[in-house]
CSV table of C-alpha atoms and ligand atoms in Angstrom, one decimal:
chain,number,residue,atom,x,y,z
A,1,MET,CA,52.8,-69.1,-15.3
A,2,ASN,CA,52.1,-68.9,-11.5
A,3,GLU,CA,51.0,-66.4,-9.0
A,4,ALA,CA,54.3,-64.6,-8.8
A,5,GLY,CA,54.5,-64.1,-12.6
A,6,VAL,CA,57.4,-66.4,-13.3
A,7,ILE,CA,57.3,-68.1,-16.7
A,8,ILE,CA,59.6,-71.1,-17.4
A,9,CYS,CA,60.0,-70.5,-21.1
A,10,GLN,CA,59.4,-73.4,-23.6
A,11,ASP,CA,59.5,-71.0,-26.6
A,12,PHE,CA,61.2,-67.8,-25.5
A,13,GLN,CA,60.2,-65.7,-28.5
A,14,SER,CA,56.5,-66.5,-28.2
A,15,ASP,CA,56.4,-66.4,-24.3
A,16,PHE,CA,58.2,-63.0,-24.4
A,17,THR,CA,56.0,-61.5,-27.1
A,18,GLN,CA,52.9,-62.6,-25.2
A,19,ALA,CA,54.2,-61.2,-21.9
A,20,VAL,CA,54.9,-57.8,-23.6
A,21,MET,CA,51.5,-57.7,-25.4
A,22,GLN,CA,49.7,-58.3,-22.1
A,23,CYS,CA,51.2,-55.1,-20.7
A,24,GLU,CA,49.9,-53.1,-23.7
A,25,PRO,CA,52.9,-50.7,-23.5
A,26,ASP,CA,53.0,-47.4,-25.4
A,27,GLN,CA,56.8,-47.6,-25.5
A,28,LEU,CA,59.3,-50.3,-24.9
A,29,TYR,CA,62.7,-49.8,-23.2
A,30,ILE,CA,65.3,-52.6,-22.9
A,31,LEU,CA,67.9,-52.3,-20.2
A,32,THR,CA,71.2,-54.2,-20.5
A,33,ASP,CA,74.7,-53.9,-19.1
A,34,GLU,CA,77.8,-53.9,-21.3
A,35,THR,CA,78.1,-57.7,-21.0
A,36,THR,CA,74.5,-58.7,-21.7
A,37,ASN,CA,74.3,-56.0,-24.4
A,38,GLU,CA,77.0,-58.0,-26.2
A,39,LEU,CA,76.2,-61.6,-25.3
A,40,CYS,CA,72.4,-61.8,-24.7
A,41,LEU,CA,70.7,-59.0,-26.6
A,42,PRO,CA,71.7,-60.4,-30.0
A,43,LEU,CA,69.7,-63.5,-29.1
A,44,LEU,CA,66.6,-61.3,-29.0
A,45,LYS,CA,67.2,-59.5,-32.3
A,46,SER,CA,64.7,-61.5,-34.3
A,47,ILE,CA,61.8,-60.7,-32.0
A,48,GLY,CA,59.5,-58.4,-34.0
A,49,ILE,CA,57.9,-56.7,-31.0
A,50,LEU,CA,61.4,-55.4,-30.0
A,51,ALA,CA,61.9,-53.6,-33.4
A,52,ASP,CA,61.1,-50.2,-32.0
A,53,ALA,CA,62.4,-50.7,-28.5
A,54,ARG,CA,64.8,-48.1,-27.1
A,55,HIS,CA,68.0,-49.4,-25.7
A,56,ILE,CA,69.6,-48.3,-22.4
A,57,VAL,CA,73.0,-49.7,-21.7
A,58,ILE,CA,74.7,-49.4,-18.3
A,59,GLY,CA,78.2,-50.4,-17.0
A,60,ALA,CA,78.5,-54.0,-15.9
A,61,GLY,CA,79.3,-55.1,-12.3
A,62,ASP,CA,78.2,-54.2,-8.8
A,63,ILE,CA,80.4,-51.1,-8.9
A,64,HIS,CA,77.8,-49.5,-11.2
A,65,LYS,CA,74.9,-50.4,-9.1
A,66,ASN,CA,74.7,-46.8,-7.8
A,67,LEU,CA,72.8,-43.5,-7.9
A,68,ASP,CA,74.7,-42.2,-11.0
A,69,THR,CA,73.7,-45.3,-13.0
A,70,LEU,CA,70.1,-45.2,-11.7
A,71,SER,CA,69.9,-41.5,-12.6
A,72,SER,CA,71.1,-42.3,-16.2
A,73,VAL,CA,68.3,-44.8,-16.5
A,74,TRP,CA,65.7,-42.3,-15.3
A,75,GLN,CA,67.2,-39.8,-17.7
A,76,ALA,CA,66.9,-42.1,-20.7
A,77,LEU,CA,63.3,-42.9,-19.8
A,78,SER,CA,62.5,-39.2,-19.4
A,79,ASP,CA,64.4,-38.1,-22.5
A,80,GLY,CA,62.6,-40.8,-24.5
A,81,GLY,CA,59.2,-39.5,-23.3
A,82,ALA,CA,58.3,-42.7,-21.3
A,83,SER,CA,54.9,-42.6,-19.7
A,84,ARG,CA,53.3,-44.7,-17.0
A,85,HIS,CA,52.2,-47.1,-19.7
A,86,SER,CA,55.8,-47.7,-20.9
A,87,LEU,CA,57.4,-51.0,-20.2
A,88,LEU,CA,61.0,-51.5,-19.1
A,89,ILE,CA,62.6,-54.9,-19.9
A,90,CYS,CA,65.6,-55.8,-17.7
A,91,LEU,CA,67.9,-58.2,-19.4
A,92,GLY,CA,70.8,-59.3,-17.3
A,93,GLY,CA,72.1,-60.6,-13.9
A,94,GLY,CA,71.0,-59.4,-10.5
A,95,MET,CA,72.6,-56.0,-10.8
A,96,VAL,CA,70.5,-55.2,-13.9
A,97,THR,CA,67.3,-56.6,-12.5
A,98,ASP,CA,67.8,-54.9,-9.1
A,99,LEU,CA,68.7,-51.5,-10.5
A,100,GLY,CA,66.3,-51.7,-13.4
A,101,GLY,CA,63.5,-52.8,-11.2
A,102,PHE,CA,64.2,-49.9,-8.9
A,103,ALA,CA,64.3,-47.4,-11.8
A,104,ALA,CA,61.0,-48.7,-13.1
A,105,SER,CA,59.3,-48.7,-9.7
A,106,THR,CA,60.2,-45.1,-9.0
A,107,PHE,CA,59.9,-43.5,-12.5
A,108,LYS,CA,56.6,-41.5,-12.6
A,109,ARG,CA,55.7,-43.3,-9.3
A,110,GLY,CA,56.1,-46.7,-11.0
A,111,ILE,CA,56.0,-48.2,-14.5
A,112,PRO,CA,55.8,-51.9,-15.2
A,113,TYR,CA,58.9,-54.0,-15.8
A,114,ILE,CA,59.7,-57.5,-17.0
A,115,ASN,CA,62.8,-59.3,-15.8
A,116,ILE,CA,64.8,-61.6,-18.1
A,117,PRO,CA,67.5,-63.0,-15.8
A,118,THR,CA,70.6,-64.2,-17.7
A,119,THR,CA,72.6,-65.7,-14.8
A,120,LEU,CA,71.7,-68.6,-12.6
A,121,LEU,CA,71.9,-66.4,-9.5
A,122,ALA,CA,69.4,-64.0,-11.0
A,123,MET,CA,67.1,-66.8,-12.2
A,124,VAL,CA,66.8,-68.5,-8.9
A,125,ASP,CA,67.0,-65.5,-6.6
A,126,ALA,CA,67.6,-61.9,-7.6
A,127,ALA,CA,65.1,-61.5,-10.4
A,128,VAL,CA,62.2,-63.2,-8.5
A,129,GLY,CA,60.4,-61.8,-5.5
A,130,GLY,CA,60.3,-58.1,-6.1
A,131,LYS,CA,63.4,-56.9,-4.2
A,132,THR,CA,64.8,-53.9,-6.1
A,133,ALA,CA,67.8,-51.8,-4.9
A,134,ILE,CA,71.0,-49.9,-5.5
A,135,ASN,CA,74.0,-49.7,-3.3
A,136,PHE,CA,74.5,-46.4,-1.4
A,137,ASN,CA,76.9,-44.9,1.1
A,138,GLY,CA,79.2,-48.0,0.8
A,139,LEU,CA,76.3,-50.3,1.8
A,140,LYS,CA,74.9,-53.0,-0.4
A,141,ASN,CA,71.2,-52.7,-1.4
A,142,GLU,CA,70.8,-49.7,0.9
A,143,ILE,CA,68.1,-48.0,-1.1
A,144,GLY,CA,65.3,-49.9,-2.8
A,145,VAL,CA,61.6,-50.9,-2.7
A,146,PHE,CA,59.7,-54.1,-2.8
A,147,GLN,CA,58.0,-54.0,-6.2
A,148,PRO,CA,57.6,-57.2,-8.3
A,149,ALA,CA,58.2,-57.5,-12.0
A,150,VAL,CA,55.0,-58.0,-13.9
A,151,LYS,CA,56.6,-61.1,-15.4
A,152,VAL,CA,59.9,-62.9,-15.0
A,153,LEU,CA,60.9,-64.9,-18.0
A,154,LEU,CA,63.3,-67.8,-17.3
A,155,ASP,CA,65.2,-69.3,-20.3
A,156,THR,CA,67.9,-71.6,-19.2
A,157,GLU,CA,69.5,-71.4,-22.7
A,158,PHE,CA,71.2,-68.2,-21.4
A,159,LEU,CA,73.1,-70.3,-19.0
A,160,ARG,CA,75.1,-72.0,-21.8
A,161,THR,CA,77.5,-69.1,-21.9
A,162,LEU,CA,77.8,-68.7,-18.1
A,163,ASP,CA,81.3,-69.3,-16.7
A,164,ALA,CA,81.8,-72.0,-13.9
A,165,HIS,CA,82.2,-69.5,-11.1
A,166,ASN,CA,78.9,-67.8,-11.9
A,167,PHE,CA,77.2,-71.2,-12.3
A,168,PHE,CA,78.3,-72.2,-8.8
A,169,SER,CA,77.4,-68.8,-7.4
A,170,GLY,CA,73.8,-69.4,-8.4
A,171,TYR,CA,73.9,-73.1,-7.5
A,172,ALA,CA,74.5,-72.1,-3.8
A,173,GLU,CA,71.1,-70.4,-3.7
A,174,MET,CA,69.6,-73.6,-5.2
A,175,LEU,CA,71.2,-75.6,-2.4
A,176,LYS,CA,69.7,-73.2,0.1
A,177,HIS,CA,66.3,-73.7,-1.5
A,178,GLY,CA,66.8,-77.5,-1.3
A,179,LEU,CA,67.7,-77.2,2.4
A,180,ILE,CA,64.6,-75.2,3.3
A,181,SER,CA,62.2,-77.4,1.2
A,182,ASP,CA,62.6,-81.2,1.2
A,183,TYR,CA,65.0,-84.1,1.0
A,184,THR,CA,64.0,-85.0,-2.6
A,185,THR,CA,65.0,-81.5,-3.9
A,186,LEU,CA,68.2,-81.4,-1.8
A,187,ASN,CA,69.3,-84.9,-2.8
A,188,GLU,CA,68.8,-84.2,-6.5
A,189,LEU,CA,70.9,-81.1,-6.1
A,190,LEU,CA,73.7,-82.9,-4.3
A,191,ALA,CA,73.6,-85.7,-6.9
A,192,PHE,CA,73.8,-83.3,-9.9
A,193,ASP,CA,77.0,-83.8,-11.9
A,194,THR,CA,78.5,-80.3,-11.9
A,195,THR,CA,81.4,-81.4,-14.1
A,196,VAL,CA,79.3,-82.2,-17.3
A,197,ILE,CA,76.2,-80.1,-17.1
A,198,ASP,CA,73.0,-81.7,-18.3
A,199,TYR,CA,71.0,-78.6,-19.3
A,200,ALA,CA,67.7,-80.3,-19.6
A,201,LEU,CA,68.0,-81.6,-16.0
A,202,LEU,CA,69.3,-78.2,-14.9
A,203,LYS,CA,66.1,-76.6,-16.3
A,204,GLN,CA,64.0,-78.9,-14.1
A,205,LEU,CA,66.1,-78.1,-11.1
A,206,VAL,CA,65.9,-74.4,-11.7
A,207,ALA,CA,62.1,-74.6,-12.1
A,208,ARG,CA,61.8,-76.5,-8.8
A,209,SER,CA,64.2,-74.1,-7.1
A,210,VAL,CA,62.3,-71.0,-8.3
A,211,SER,CA,59.0,-72.5,-7.2
A,212,VAL,CA,60.4,-72.9,-3.6
A,213,LYS,CA,61.2,-69.2,-3.6
A,214,GLU,CA,57.9,-68.1,-5.1
A,215,ASP,CA,55.9,-70.2,-2.6
A,216,ILE,CA,57.6,-68.3,0.2
A,217,VAL,CA,57.4,-64.8,-1.4
A,218,VAL,CA,53.7,-65.2,-2.2
A,219,GLN,CA,53.1,-65.8,1.5
A,220,ASP,CA,55.3,-63.0,2.8
A,221,PRO,CA,56.3,-60.5,0.1
A,222,HIS,CA,57.8,-58.0,2.6
A,223,GLU,CA,59.9,-60.4,4.7
A,224,LYS,CA,57.9,-60.1,7.9
A,225,GLY,CA,58.1,-63.8,8.7
A,226,ILE,CA,58.5,-66.9,6.5
A,227,ARG,CA,60.5,-65.0,3.8
A,228,LYS,CA,63.3,-65.0,6.4
A,229,ALA,CA,63.8,-68.6,5.4
A,230,LEU,CA,65.6,-67.3,2.3
A,231,ASN,CA,68.2,-65.8,4.6
A,232,LEU,CA,69.6,-69.3,5.5
A,233,GLY,CA,73.4,-69.1,5.1
A,234,HIS,CA,73.3,-65.3,4.6
A,235,THR,CA,74.2,-64.0,8.1
A,236,VAL,CA,77.6,-65.6,8.1
A,237,GLY,CA,77.7,-65.4,4.3
A,238,HIS,CA,77.4,-61.6,4.2
A,239,ALA,CA,80.1,-61.4,6.9
A,240,PHE,CA,82.5,-63.5,4.7
A,241,GLU,CA,81.6,-61.3,1.7
A,242,SER,CA,82.3,-58.1,3.6
A,243,LEU,CA,85.6,-59.5,5.0
A,244,ALA,CA,86.7,-60.6,1.6
A,245,LEU,CA,85.9,-57.2,0.1
A,246,SER,CA,87.7,-55.3,2.9
A,247,GLN,CA,90.8,-57.4,2.2
A,248,ASN,CA,90.7,-56.8,-1.5
A,249,ARG,CA,89.9,-60.3,-2.4
A,250,PRO,CA,86.1,-60.1,-3.3
A,251,VAL,CA,84.2,-63.3,-3.7
A,252,LEU,CA,81.0,-64.0,-5.6
A,253,HIS,CA,77.8,-63.7,-3.5
A,254,GLY,CA,76.9,-67.4,-3.9
A,255,TYR,CA,80.3,-68.6,-2.8
A,256,ALA,CA,79.9,-66.6,0.4
A,257,VAL,CA,76.4,-68.1,0.8
A,258,ALA,CA,77.8,-71.6,0.3
A,259,TRP,CA,80.5,-71.0,3.0
A,260,GLY,CA,77.8,-69.4,5.2
A,261,LEU,CA,75.7,-72.5,4.8
A,262,VAL,CA,78.5,-74.6,6.3
A,263,CYS,CA,78.5,-72.4,9.4
A,264,GLU,CA,74.7,-72.1,9.7
A,265,LEU,CA,74.2,-75.9,9.3
A,266,TYR,CA,76.7,-76.3,12.2
A,267,LEU,CA,74.7,-73.8,14.2
A,268,SER,CA,71.5,-75.7,13.3
A,269,TYR,CA,73.2,-79.0,14.4
A,270,VAL,CA,74.3,-77.6,17.7
A,271,SER,CA,71.2,-75.5,18.5
A,272,CYS,CA,68.4,-77.3,16.7
A,273,GLN,CA,69.6,-81.0,16.4
A,274,PHE,CA,69.9,-80.8,12.6
A,275,PRO,CA,71.0,-84.3,11.5
A,276,LYS,CA,74.8,-84.5,11.5
A,277,ASP,CA,75.0,-86.9,8.5
A,278,VAL,CA,73.0,-84.4,6.3
A,279,MET,CA,75.2,-81.6,7.5
A,280,ARG,CA,78.3,-83.6,6.6
A,281,LYS,CA,76.9,-84.5,3.1
A,282,VAL,CA,76.2,-80.8,2.3
A,283,ILE,CA,79.6,-79.6,3.6
A,284,HIS,CA,81.3,-82.3,1.5
A,285,PHE,CA,79.6,-81.0,-1.6
A,286,ILE,CA,80.5,-77.4,-0.7
A,287,HIS,CA,84.1,-78.3,0.0
A,288,ASP,CA,84.5,-80.1,-3.3
A,289,ASN,CA,82.8,-77.5,-5.5
A,290,TYR,CA,83.5,-74.2,-3.8
A,291,GLY,CA,86.8,-74.7,-2.2
A,292,CYS,CA,87.4,-72.7,1.0
A,293,PHE,CA,87.4,-69.1,2.0
A,294,ALA,CA,90.6,-68.8,4.1
A,295,PHE,CA,90.8,-66.7,7.3
A,296,THR,CA,92.4,-67.1,10.7
A,297,CYS,CA,91.3,-66.6,14.3
A,298,ASP,CA,92.6,-63.1,14.1
A,299,ASP,CA,89.6,-62.4,11.8
A,300,TYR,CA,86.9,-63.7,14.2
A,301,GLU,CA,86.3,-60.3,15.8
A,302,THR,CA,85.9,-58.6,12.5
A,303,LEU,CA,83.5,-61.3,11.2
A,304,TYR,CA,81.5,-61.1,14.4
A,305,GLY,CA,81.4,-57.3,14.0
A,306,TYR,CA,79.9,-57.7,10.5
A,307,MET,CA,77.3,-60.1,11.8
A,308,LYS,CA,76.4,-57.6,14.6
A,309,HIS,CA,75.8,-55.0,11.9
A,310,ASP,CA,73.8,-57.2,9.5
A,311,LYS,CA,70.7,-55.4,8.3
A,312,LYS,CA,68.5,-58.4,9.2
A,313,ASN,CA,69.1,-57.8,13.0
A,314,THR,CA,66.8,-56.1,15.4
A,315,SER,CA,68.3,-54.1,18.2
A,316,GLY,CA,71.8,-55.4,17.5
A,317,ILE,CA,70.8,-59.0,18.1
A,318,ILE,CA,72.2,-61.3,15.4
A,319,ASN,CA,69.4,-63.0,13.5
A,320,PHE,CA,69.9,-66.4,12.0
A,321,THR,CA,67.5,-68.6,10.1
A,322,LEU,CA,68.3,-72.2,11.2
A,323,LEU,CA,66.8,-75.6,10.6
A,324,ASN,CA,65.7,-78.5,12.8
A,325,ASP,CA,65.9,-80.7,9.7
A,326,VAL,CA,65.6,-80.3,6.0
A,327,GLY,CA,62.5,-78.2,5.4
A,328,GLU,CA,61.9,-77.6,9.1
A,329,LEU,CA,62.6,-73.9,9.7
A,330,ARG,CA,63.6,-72.1,12.9
A,331,LEU,CA,63.3,-68.4,12.2
A,332,ASN,CA,64.6,-65.6,14.4
A,333,GLN,CA,67.4,-67.6,16.1
A,334,THR,CA,70.4,-66.1,17.7
A,335,ALA,CA,73.8,-67.3,19.0
A,336,THR,CA,76.3,-66.2,21.6
A,337,GLN,CA,79.7,-64.8,20.6
A,338,SER,CA,81.4,-68.0,21.9
A,339,LEU,CA,79.1,-70.3,19.8
A,340,ILE,CA,79.8,-68.1,16.8
A,341,TYR,CA,83.6,-68.4,17.4
A,342,GLU,CA,83.2,-72.2,17.9
A,343,THR,CA,81.3,-72.3,14.5
A,344,LEU,CA,84.2,-70.4,12.8
A,345,ASP,CA,86.6,-73.0,14.4
A,346,PHE,CA,84.4,-75.8,13.0
A,347,TYR,CA,84.3,-74.2,9.6
A,348,ARG,CA,88.1,-73.9,9.4
A,349,GLU,CA,88.6,-77.5,10.6
A,350,SER,CA,86.0,-79.1,8.3
A,351,MET,CA,87.2,-77.1,5.3
A,352,GLY,CA,90.8,-78.2,5.9
A,353,LEU,CA,92.2,-74.8,7.0
B,401,LIG,N1,67.3,-63.0,-1.7
B,401,LIG,C1,66.4,-63.4,-0.6
B,401,LIG,C2,65.1,-62.8,-0.9
B,401,LIG,O1,64.7,-62.4,-2.0
B,401,LIG,O2,64.3,-62.6,0.1
């Protein structure tokens, strides 16, 4: 285990039991959604310490990441007589860990929680680093707090049942971690055979990827500075995600991030001399594995509007995290409207639109 409480499990049952015992809870609650309740909870059924755990099941999907669901979790904790010494275990993807983490952090002013992420995206990103939230007023992650889980247990065995789209969605955040860390990590990720997954190698890549995030979060838990490195690809990525949603063709978060990386690497190349050959290599990988998000120049104004309203901005100035080179960060960068439009032209050309 390391400073941020992440455990890469060798023996899940014993790592989990130890993690729970260290919390000395008076009651245990386990939160799942309808999917993880069916697919993942059965894998934990032989763990003795869970015998008396109370189960809370919520609807699956981002549509349920709302105040009503949050309230149902608070209600279950309250009805069950949970105290400040009770422990909530969040078993699921980012929706469960975000909402569960927020429920725990606010119930009786905060009870401890353990995350057991079951998707690649949650393992390498959502479940690590203490960001908790629900959606509100039509806005993603509008209400939440920074409050880390006491432990995050990573068991890549859960990934064996993950579908290809969710695999690639998580892998995009790993690519981002490669780009903000070093060439060795990035090149390993680009060389990974995504057609026949080697789970032992994937486990090593996940461990490395998580450690990139943890090193950053430990330095800057509240995103005042260096944690902004984790926003690489996200300014344009969030705009793609919002456009896709508004056009009734939603895309997975990691896909939007991958396409956002294409644009933000181009901005890095133009504004910060990021090496062109590396940009081309990453774009090639993204093109081959993620396909292309299609839009026309008629959508530029809307995309630009989404970027102007990104919650990472200050005083309406679009904020990008860019790179001089792999691992060489340029935080708090901006770009003119004409450069952003040029970037969208570049995206469409290089992705074959
Ligand atoms: N998902 C980026 C962060 O945790 O800061």
